[in-house]
PDB file of C-alpha atoms in Angstrom:
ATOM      1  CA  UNK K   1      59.999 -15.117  32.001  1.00  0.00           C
ATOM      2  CA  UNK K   2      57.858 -17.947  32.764  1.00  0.00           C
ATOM      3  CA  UNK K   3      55.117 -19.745  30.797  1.00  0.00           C
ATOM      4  CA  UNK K   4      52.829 -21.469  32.644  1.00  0.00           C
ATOM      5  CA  UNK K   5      49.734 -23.909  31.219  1.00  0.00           C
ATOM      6  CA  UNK K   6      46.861 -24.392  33.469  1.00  0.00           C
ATOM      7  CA  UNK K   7      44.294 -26.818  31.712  1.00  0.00           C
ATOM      8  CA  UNK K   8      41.033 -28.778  33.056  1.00  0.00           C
ATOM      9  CA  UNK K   9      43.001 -31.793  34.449  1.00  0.00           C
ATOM     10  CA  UNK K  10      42.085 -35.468  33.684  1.00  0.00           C
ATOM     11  CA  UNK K  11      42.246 -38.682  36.259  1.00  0.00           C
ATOM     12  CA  UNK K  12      45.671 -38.687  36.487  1.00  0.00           C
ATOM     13  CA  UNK K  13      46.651 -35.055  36.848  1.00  0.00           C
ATOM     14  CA  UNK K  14      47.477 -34.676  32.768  1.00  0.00           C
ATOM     15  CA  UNK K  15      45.783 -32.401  30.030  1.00  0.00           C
ATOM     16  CA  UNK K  16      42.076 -33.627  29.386  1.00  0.00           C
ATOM     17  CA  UNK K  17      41.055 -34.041  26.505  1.00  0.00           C
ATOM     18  CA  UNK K  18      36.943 -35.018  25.032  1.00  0.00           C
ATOM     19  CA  UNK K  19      35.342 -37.052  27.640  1.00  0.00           C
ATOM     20  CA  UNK K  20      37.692 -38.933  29.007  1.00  0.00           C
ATOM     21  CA  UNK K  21      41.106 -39.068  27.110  1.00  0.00           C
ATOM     22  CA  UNK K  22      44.191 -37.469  27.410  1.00  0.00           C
ATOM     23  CA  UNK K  23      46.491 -34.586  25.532  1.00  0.00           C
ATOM     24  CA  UNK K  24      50.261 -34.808  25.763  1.00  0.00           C
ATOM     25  CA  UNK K  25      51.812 -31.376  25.369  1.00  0.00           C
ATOM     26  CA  UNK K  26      55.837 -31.196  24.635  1.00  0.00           C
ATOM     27  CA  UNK K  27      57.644 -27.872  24.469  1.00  0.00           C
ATOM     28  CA  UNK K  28      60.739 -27.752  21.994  1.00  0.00           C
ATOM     29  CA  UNK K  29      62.616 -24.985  20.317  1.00  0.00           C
ATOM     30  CA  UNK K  30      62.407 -22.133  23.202  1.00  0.00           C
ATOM     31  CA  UNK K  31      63.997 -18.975  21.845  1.00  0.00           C
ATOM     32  CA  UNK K  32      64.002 -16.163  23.617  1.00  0.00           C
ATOM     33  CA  UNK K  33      65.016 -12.667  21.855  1.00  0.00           C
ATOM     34  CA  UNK K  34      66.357 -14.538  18.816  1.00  0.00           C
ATOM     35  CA  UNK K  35      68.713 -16.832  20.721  1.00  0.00           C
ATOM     36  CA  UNK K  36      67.298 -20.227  20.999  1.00  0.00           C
ATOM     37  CA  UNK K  37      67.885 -21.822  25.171  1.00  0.00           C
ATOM     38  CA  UNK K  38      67.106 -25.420  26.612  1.00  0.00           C
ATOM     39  CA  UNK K  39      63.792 -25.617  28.581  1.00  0.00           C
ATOM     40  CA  UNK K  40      63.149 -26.456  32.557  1.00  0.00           C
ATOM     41  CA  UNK K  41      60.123 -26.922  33.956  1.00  0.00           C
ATOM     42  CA  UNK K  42      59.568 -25.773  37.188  1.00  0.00           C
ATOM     43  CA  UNK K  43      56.139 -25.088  39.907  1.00  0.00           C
ATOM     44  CA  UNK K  44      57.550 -22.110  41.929  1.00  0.00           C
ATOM     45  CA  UNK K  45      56.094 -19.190  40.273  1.00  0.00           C
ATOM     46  CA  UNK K  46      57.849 -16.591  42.628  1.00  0.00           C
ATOM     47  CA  UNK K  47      61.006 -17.356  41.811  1.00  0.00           C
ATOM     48  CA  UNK K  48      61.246 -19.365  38.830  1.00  0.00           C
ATOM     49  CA  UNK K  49      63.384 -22.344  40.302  1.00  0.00           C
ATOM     50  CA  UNK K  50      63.647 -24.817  37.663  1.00  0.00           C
ATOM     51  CA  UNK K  51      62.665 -28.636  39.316  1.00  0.00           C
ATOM     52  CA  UNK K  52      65.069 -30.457  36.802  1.00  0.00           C
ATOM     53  CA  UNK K  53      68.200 -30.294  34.055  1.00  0.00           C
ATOM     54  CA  UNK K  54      67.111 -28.186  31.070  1.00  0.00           C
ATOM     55  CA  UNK K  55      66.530 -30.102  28.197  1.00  0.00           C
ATOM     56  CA  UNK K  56      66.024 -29.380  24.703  1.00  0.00           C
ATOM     57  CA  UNK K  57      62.567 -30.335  24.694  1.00  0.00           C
ATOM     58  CA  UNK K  58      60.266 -31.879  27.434  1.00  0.00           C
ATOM     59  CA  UNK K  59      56.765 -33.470  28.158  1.00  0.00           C
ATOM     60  CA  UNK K  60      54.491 -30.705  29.786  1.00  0.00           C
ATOM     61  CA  UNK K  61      53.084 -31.424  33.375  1.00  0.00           C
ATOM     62  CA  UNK K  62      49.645 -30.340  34.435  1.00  0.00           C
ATOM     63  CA  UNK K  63      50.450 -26.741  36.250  1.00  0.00           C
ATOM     64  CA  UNK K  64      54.090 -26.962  35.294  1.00  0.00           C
ATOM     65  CA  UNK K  65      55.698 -23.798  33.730  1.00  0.00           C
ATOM     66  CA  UNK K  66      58.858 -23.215  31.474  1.00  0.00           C
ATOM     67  CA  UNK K  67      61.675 -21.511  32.019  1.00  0.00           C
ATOM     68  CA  UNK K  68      64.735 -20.557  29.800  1.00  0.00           C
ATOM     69  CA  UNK K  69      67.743 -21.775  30.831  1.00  0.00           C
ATOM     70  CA  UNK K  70      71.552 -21.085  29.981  1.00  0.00           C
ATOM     71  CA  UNK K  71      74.639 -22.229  32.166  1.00  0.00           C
ATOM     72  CA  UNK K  72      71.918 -23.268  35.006  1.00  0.00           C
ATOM     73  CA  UNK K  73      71.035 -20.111  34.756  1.00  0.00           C
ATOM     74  CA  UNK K  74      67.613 -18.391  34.043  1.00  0.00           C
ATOM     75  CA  UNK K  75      67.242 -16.550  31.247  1.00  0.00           C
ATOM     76  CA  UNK K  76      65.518 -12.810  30.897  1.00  0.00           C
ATOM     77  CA  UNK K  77      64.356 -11.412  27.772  1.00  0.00           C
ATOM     78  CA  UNK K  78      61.293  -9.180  26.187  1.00  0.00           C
ATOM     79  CA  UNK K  79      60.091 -11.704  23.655  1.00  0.00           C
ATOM     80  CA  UNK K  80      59.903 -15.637  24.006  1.00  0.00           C
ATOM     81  CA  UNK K  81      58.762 -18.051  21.138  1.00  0.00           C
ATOM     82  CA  UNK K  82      58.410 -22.038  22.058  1.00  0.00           C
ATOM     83  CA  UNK K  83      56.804 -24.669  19.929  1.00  0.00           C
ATOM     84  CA  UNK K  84      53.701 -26.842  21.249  1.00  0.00           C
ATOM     85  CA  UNK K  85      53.328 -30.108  19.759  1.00  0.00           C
ATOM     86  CA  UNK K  86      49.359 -31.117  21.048  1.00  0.00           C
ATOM     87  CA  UNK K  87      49.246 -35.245  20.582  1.00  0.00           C
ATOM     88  CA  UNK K  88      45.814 -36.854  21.958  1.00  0.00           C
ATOM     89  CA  UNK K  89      45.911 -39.931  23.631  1.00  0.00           C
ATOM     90  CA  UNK K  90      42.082 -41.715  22.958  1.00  0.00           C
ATOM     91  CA  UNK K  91      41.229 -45.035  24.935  1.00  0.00           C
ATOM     92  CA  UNK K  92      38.851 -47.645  22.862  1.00  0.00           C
ATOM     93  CA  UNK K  93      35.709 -46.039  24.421  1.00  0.00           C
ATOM     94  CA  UNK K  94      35.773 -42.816  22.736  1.00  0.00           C
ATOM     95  CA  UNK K  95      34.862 -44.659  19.401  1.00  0.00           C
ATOM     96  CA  UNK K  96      32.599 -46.853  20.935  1.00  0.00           C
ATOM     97  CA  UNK K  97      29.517 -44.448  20.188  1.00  0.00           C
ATOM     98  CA  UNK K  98      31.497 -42.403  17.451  1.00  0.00           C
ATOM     99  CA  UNK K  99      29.135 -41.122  14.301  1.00  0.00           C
ATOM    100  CA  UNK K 100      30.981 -39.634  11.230  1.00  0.00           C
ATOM    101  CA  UNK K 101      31.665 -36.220  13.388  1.00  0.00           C
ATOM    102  CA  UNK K 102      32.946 -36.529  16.922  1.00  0.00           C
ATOM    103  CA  UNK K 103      33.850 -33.285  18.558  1.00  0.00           C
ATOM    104  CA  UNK K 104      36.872 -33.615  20.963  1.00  0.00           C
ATOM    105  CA  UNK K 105      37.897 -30.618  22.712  1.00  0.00           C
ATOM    106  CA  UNK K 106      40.079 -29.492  25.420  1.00  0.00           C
ATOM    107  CA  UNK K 107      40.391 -26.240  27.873  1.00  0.00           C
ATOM    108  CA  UNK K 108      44.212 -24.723  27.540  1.00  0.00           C
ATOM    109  CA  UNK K 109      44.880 -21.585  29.673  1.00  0.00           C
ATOM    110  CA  UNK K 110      48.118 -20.075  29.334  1.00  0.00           C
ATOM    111  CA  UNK K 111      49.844 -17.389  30.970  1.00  0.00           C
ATOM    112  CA  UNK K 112      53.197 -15.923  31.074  1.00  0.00           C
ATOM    113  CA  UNK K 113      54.768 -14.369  34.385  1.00  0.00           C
ATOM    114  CA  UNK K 114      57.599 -11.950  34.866  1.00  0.00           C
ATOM    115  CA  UNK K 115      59.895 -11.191  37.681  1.00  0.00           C
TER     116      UNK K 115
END
């Protein structure tokens, strides 16, 4: 099972985020039919190759998916739970013109694959 994030990308290939900041997105606590599994990350979405060690919780490329993993080995299962923590990253600019309400949004897309 893979879960894959495809957002509107900002200048340096991250997660945008209002008019020109940033969103970091970190995955943690992947669990996948009640057993909880360290996450890869991986861009091959035929196959599910992980590009890295699994780690307990990882920083969330633009385009990158997540895999289970156990014993370097990728997991299969009917129903996956993983926690998103959403942190924005502002630059000094985005309060340059700021009233009492500034709306900040960003465009996630997610989808989840199967073999």
């Amino acid at each position: 099972m893979l879960f894959l994030c495809k957002p509107q990308r900002g200048k340096r290939d991250d997660f945008y985020f209002g008019n020109n900041g940033g969103l970091a997105v970190r995955v943690s606590q992947m669990i996948v039919d009640g057993k909880s599994y360290p996450i890869a990350s991986t861009l091959d979405r035929v196959s599910f190759a992980p590009n890295d060690s699994a780690l307990d919780s990882l920083l969330l490329h633009n385009n990158n998916g997540i895999i289970a993993m156990d014993n370097n080995q990728q997991v299969s299962g009917k129903m996956m739970n993983v926690t998103l923590t959403l942190t924005p990253v502002l630059n000094d600019n985005q309060f340059t013109h700021a009233t009492d309400t500034v709306m900040l949004e960003s465009n996630l897309q997610w989808e989840v694959l199967t073999k």
